[in-house]
mmCIF file of C-alpha atoms in Angstrom:
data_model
loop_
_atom_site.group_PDB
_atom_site.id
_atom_site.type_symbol
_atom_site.label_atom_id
_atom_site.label_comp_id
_atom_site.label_asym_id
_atom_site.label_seq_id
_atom_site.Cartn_x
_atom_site.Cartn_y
_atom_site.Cartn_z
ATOM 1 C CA UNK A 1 151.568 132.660 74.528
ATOM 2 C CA UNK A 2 150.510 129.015 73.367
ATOM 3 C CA UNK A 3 153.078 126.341 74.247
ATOM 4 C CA UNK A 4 154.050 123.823 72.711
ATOM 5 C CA UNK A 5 150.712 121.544 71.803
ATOM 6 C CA UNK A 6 150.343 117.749 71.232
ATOM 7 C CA UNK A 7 147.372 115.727 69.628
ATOM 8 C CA UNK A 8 146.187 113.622 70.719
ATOM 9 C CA UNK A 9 146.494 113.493 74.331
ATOM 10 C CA UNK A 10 146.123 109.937 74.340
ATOM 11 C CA UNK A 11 146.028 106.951 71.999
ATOM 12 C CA UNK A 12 145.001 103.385 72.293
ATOM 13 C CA UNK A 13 146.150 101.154 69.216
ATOM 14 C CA UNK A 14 146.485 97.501 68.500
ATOM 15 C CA UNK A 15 149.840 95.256 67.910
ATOM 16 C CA UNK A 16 150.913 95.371 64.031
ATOM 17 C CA UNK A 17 148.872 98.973 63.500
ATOM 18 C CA UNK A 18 150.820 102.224 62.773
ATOM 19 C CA UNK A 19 150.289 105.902 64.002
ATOM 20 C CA UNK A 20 150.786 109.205 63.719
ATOM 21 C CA UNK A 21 151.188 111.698 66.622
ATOM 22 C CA UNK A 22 151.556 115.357 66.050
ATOM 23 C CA UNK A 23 153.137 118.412 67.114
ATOM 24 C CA UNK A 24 153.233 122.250 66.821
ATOM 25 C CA UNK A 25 156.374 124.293 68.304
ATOM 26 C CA UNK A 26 156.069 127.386 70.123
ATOM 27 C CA UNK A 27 155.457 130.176 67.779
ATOM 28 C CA UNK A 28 158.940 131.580 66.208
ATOM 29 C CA UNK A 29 160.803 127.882 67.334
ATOM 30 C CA UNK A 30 162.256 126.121 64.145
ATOM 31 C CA UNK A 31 163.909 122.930 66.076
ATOM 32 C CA UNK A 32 161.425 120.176 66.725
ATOM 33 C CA UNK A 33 162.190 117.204 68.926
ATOM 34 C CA UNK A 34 160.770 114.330 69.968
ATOM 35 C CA UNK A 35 161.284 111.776 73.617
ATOM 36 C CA UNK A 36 160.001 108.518 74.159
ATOM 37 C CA UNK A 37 159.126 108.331 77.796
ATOM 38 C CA UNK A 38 158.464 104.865 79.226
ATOM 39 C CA UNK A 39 157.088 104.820 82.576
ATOM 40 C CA UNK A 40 159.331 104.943 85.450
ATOM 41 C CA UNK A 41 161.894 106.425 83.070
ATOM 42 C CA UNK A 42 163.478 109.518 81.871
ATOM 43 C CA UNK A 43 162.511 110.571 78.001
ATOM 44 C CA UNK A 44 164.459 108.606 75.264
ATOM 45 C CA UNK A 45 166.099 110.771 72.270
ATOM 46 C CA UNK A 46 163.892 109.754 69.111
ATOM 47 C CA UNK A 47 164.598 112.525 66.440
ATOM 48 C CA UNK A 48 165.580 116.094 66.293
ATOM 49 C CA UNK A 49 164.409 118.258 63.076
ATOM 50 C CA UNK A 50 165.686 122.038 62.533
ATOM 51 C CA UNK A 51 164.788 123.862 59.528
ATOM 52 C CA UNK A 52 162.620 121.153 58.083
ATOM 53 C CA UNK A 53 165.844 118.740 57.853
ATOM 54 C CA UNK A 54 166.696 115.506 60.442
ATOM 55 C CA UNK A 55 169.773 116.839 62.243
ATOM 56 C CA UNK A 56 169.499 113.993 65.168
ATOM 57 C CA UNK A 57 168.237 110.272 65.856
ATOM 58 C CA UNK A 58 168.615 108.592 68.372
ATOM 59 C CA UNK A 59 168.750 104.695 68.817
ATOM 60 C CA UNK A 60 165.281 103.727 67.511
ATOM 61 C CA UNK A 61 164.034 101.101 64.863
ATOM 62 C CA UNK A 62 163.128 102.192 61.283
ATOM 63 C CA UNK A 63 159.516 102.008 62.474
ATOM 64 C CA UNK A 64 160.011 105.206 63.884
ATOM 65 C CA UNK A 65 160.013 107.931 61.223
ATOM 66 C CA UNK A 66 159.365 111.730 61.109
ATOM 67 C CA UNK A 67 159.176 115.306 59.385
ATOM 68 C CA UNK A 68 159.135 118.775 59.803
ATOM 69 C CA UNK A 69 156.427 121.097 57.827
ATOM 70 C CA UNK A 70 157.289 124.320 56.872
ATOM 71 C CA UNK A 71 155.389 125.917 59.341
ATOM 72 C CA UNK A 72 157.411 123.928 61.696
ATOM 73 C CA UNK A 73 155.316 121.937 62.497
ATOM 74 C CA UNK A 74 156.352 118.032 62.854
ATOM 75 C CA UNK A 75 155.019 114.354 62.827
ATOM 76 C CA UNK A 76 156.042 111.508 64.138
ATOM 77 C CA UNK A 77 154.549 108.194 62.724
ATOM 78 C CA UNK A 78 155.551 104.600 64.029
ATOM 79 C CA UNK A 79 154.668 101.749 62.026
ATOM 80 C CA UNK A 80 153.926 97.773 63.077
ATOM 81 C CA UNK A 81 153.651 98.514 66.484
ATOM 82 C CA UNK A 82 155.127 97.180 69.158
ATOM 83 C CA UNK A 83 153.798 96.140 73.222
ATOM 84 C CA UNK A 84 157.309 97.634 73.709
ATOM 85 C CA UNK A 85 155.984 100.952 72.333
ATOM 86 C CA UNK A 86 153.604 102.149 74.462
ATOM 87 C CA UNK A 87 155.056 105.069 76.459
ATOM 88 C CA UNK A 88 154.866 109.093 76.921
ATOM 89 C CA UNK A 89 155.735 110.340 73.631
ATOM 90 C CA UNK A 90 156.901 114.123 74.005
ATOM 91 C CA UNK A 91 157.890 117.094 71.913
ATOM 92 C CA UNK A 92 160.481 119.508 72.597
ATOM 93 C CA UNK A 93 160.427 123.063 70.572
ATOM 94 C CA UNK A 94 163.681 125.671 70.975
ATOM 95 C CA UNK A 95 164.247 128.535 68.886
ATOM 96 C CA UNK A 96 167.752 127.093 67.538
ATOM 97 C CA UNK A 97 169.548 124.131 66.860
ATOM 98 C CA UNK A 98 171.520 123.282 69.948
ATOM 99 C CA UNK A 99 170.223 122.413 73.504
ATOM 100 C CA UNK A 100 173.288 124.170 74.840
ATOM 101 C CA UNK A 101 171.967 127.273 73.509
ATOM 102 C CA UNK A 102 168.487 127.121 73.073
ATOM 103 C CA UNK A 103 166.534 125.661 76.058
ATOM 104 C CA UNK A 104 164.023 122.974 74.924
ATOM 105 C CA UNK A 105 160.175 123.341 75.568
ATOM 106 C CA UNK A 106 158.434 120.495 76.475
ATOM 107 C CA UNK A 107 154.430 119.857 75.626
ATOM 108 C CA UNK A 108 152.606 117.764 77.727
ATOM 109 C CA UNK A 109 152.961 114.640 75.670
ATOM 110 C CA UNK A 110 150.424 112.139 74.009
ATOM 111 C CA UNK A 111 149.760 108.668 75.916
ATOM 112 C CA UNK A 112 150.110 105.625 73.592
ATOM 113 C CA UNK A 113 148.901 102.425 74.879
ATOM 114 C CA UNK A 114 149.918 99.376 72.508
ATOM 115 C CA UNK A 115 146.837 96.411 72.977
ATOM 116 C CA UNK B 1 177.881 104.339 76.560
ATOM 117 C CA UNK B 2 177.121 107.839 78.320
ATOM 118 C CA UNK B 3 174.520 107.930 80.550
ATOM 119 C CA UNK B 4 172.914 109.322 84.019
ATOM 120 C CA UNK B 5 172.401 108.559 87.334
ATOM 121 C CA UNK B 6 169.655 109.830 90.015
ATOM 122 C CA UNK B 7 169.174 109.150 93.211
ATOM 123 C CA UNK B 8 165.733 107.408 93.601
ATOM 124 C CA UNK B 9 162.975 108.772 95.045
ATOM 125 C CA UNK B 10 160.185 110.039 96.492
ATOM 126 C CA UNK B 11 161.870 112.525 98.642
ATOM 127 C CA UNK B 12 159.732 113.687 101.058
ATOM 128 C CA UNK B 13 160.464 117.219 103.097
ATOM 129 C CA UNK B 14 159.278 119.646 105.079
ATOM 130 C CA UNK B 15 159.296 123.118 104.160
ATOM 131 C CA UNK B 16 162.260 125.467 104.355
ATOM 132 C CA UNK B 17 163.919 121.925 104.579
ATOM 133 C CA UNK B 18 166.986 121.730 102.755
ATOM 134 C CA UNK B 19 167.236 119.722 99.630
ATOM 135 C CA UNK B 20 170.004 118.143 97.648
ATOM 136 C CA UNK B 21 169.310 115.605 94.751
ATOM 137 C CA UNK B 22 172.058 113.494 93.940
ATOM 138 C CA UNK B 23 173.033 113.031 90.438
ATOM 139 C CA UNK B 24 176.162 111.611 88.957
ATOM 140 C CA UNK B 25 177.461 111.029 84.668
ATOM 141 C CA UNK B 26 179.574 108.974 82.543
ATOM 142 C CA UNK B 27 180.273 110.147 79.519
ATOM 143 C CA UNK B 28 183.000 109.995 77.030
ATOM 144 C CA UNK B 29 183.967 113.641 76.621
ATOM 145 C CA UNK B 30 182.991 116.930 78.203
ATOM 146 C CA UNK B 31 179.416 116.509 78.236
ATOM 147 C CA UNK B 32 177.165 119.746 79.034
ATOM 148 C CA UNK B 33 175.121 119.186 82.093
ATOM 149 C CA UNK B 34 171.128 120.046 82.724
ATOM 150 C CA UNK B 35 168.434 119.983 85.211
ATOM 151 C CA UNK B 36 164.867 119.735 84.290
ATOM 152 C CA UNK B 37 161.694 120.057 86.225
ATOM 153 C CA UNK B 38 158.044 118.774 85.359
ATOM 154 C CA UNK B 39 155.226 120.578 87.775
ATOM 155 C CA UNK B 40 152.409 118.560 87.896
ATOM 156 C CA UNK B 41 150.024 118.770 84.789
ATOM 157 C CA UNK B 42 152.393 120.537 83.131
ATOM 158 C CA UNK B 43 155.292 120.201 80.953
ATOM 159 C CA UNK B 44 159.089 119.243 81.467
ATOM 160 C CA UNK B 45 161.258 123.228 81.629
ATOM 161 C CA UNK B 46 164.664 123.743 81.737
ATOM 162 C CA UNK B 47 165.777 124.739 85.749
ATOM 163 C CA UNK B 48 169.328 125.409 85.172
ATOM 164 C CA UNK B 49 172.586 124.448 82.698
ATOM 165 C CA UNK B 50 176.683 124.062 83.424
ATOM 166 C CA UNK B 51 178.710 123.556 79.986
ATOM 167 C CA UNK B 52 181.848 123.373 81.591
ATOM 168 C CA UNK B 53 183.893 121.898 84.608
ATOM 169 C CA UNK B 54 183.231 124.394 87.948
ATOM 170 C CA UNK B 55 180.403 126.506 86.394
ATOM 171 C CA UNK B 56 177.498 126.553 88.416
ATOM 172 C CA UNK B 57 174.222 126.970 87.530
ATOM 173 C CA UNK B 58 171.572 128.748 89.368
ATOM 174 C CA UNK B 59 167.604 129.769 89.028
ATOM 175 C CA UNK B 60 164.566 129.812 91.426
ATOM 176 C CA UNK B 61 166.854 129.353 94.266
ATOM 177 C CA UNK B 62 168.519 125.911 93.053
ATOM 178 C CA UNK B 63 172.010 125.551 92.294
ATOM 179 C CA UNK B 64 174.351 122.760 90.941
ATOM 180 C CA UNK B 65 177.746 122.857 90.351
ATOM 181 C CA UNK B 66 179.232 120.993 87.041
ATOM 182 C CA UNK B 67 182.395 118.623 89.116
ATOM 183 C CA UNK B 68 184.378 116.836 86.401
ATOM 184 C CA UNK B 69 186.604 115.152 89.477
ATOM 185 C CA UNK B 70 183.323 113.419 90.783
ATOM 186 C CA UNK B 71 181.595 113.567 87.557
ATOM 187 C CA UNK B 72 178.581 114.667 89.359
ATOM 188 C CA UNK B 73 175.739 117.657 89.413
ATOM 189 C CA UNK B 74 173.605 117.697 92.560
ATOM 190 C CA UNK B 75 170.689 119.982 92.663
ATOM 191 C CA UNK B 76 170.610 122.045 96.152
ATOM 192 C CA UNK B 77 168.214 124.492 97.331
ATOM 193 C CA UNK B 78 168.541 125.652 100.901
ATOM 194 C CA UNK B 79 165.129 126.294 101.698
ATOM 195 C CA UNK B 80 162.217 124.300 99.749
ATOM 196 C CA UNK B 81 158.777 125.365 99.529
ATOM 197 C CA UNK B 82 155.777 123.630 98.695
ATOM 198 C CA UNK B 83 155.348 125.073 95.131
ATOM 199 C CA UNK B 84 159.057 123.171 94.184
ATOM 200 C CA UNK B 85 157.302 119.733 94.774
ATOM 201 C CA UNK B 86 157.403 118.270 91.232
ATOM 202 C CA UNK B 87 159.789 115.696 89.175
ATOM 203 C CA UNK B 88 163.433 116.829 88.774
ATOM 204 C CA UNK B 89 165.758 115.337 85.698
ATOM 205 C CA UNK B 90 169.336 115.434 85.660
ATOM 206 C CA UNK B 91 170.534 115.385 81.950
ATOM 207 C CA UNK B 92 173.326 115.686 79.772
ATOM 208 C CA UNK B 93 174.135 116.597 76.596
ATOM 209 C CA UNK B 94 177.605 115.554 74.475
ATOM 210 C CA UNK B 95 176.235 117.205 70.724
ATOM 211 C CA UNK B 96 176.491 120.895 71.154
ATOM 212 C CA UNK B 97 175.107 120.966 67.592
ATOM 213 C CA UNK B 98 171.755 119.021 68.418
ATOM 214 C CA UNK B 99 168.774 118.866 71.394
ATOM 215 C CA UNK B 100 169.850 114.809 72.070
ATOM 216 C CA UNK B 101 169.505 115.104 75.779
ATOM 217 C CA UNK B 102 170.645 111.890 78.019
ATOM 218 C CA UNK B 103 168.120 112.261 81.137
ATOM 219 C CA UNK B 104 168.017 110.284 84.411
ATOM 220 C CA UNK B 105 164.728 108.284 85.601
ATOM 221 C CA UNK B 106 163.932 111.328 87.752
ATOM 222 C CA UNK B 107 163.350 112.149 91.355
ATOM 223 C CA UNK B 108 159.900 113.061 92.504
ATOM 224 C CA UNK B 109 160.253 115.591 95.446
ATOM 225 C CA UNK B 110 157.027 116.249 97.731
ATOM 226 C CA UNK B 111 157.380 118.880 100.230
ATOM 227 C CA UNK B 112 154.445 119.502 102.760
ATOM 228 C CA UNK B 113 153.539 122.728 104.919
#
């Protein structure tokens, strides 16, 4: 069975540009989730979307904004970027809502580098 | 604010070494408890879970054990093997509606033959 996949892989931009990084869940998974992982740290809480609704967000900047697709599917776009916001970005898939029930599946992430 | 705490790596072993990785929480609340592990080239996957005070989690031969008196979660394993060398996150969790997870930096574990 696929996992869950990420495109790109990786992603060079300049300061002030926006972009969009994209994500498709594990077949059957209808919560989406998405980490900012800078290096030498431990993934950062961005958004959570379940049933094509935001149910979570974490401490990030308006720049940061995302949806869900009906097939489940989700973006996540960041706008006027930031040095600050180069990093790992990952997605997390899980068949329900809650981590406590539904373990999250991680893809491998898509490199951003910020010039 | 909540947050985690791991002890820093690398931690190096032999194998059939035994291994403990030191994590400790604050958190306002009863927080659920996680540990993650990332193989190389691959993907971060739930190892094991505690949602409550004394329950201990277990899977692949690790264990942790949720203490609310130390507010802590070490990961043991008695006996490592080369195949466990990877990253390990400690993480917790206070929305039991939501996937917001709380993770530690991560310890890298290398374990040679």
């Amino acid at each position: 069975d696929a996992g869950v996949t990420q495109s790109p892989t990786h992603l060079i931009k300049t300061r002030g540009q926006h972009v969009t990084l994209r994500c498709s869940p594990i077949s059957g998974h209808k919560s989406v989730s998405w980490y900012q992982q800078v290096l030498g740290q431990g993934p950062q809480f961005i958004f959570q979307y379940y049933e094509k609704e935001e149910r979570g967000r974490g401490n990030f900047p308006d720049r940061f904004s995302a949806r869900q697709f009906p097939n489940y599917s989700s973006e996540l776009n960041v706008n006027a970027l930031l040095l600050g916001d180069s990093a790992l970005y990952l997605c997390a898939s899980s068949v329900g809502q809650s981590s406590y029930n539904s373990p999250l599946h991680f893809g491998n992430g898509t490199r951003l580098t910020v010039t | 604010g909540n947050s985690v705490t791991q002890m820093e790596g690398p931690v190096t072993l032999s194998e059939e070494a035994f291994l403990t990785i030191n994590c400790t929480y604050t958190a306002t609340g009863y927080p659920s408890l996680f540990w993650y592990v990332q193989y190389p080239g691959e993907g971060l996957q739930l190892l094991l879970k505690a949602t409550k005070a004394d329950d201990k989690g277990s899977n692949k031969g690790f264990e942790a054990t949720y203490r609310k008196e130390t507010t802590s979660f070490h990961l043991e394993k008695g006996s490592v093997q080369v195949s466990d060398s990877a990253v390990y996150f400690c993480a917790l969790s206070m929305n039991q509606a939501g996937t917001a997870l709380i993770f530690g930096k991560g310890t890298t574990l290398s374990v040679s033959s």
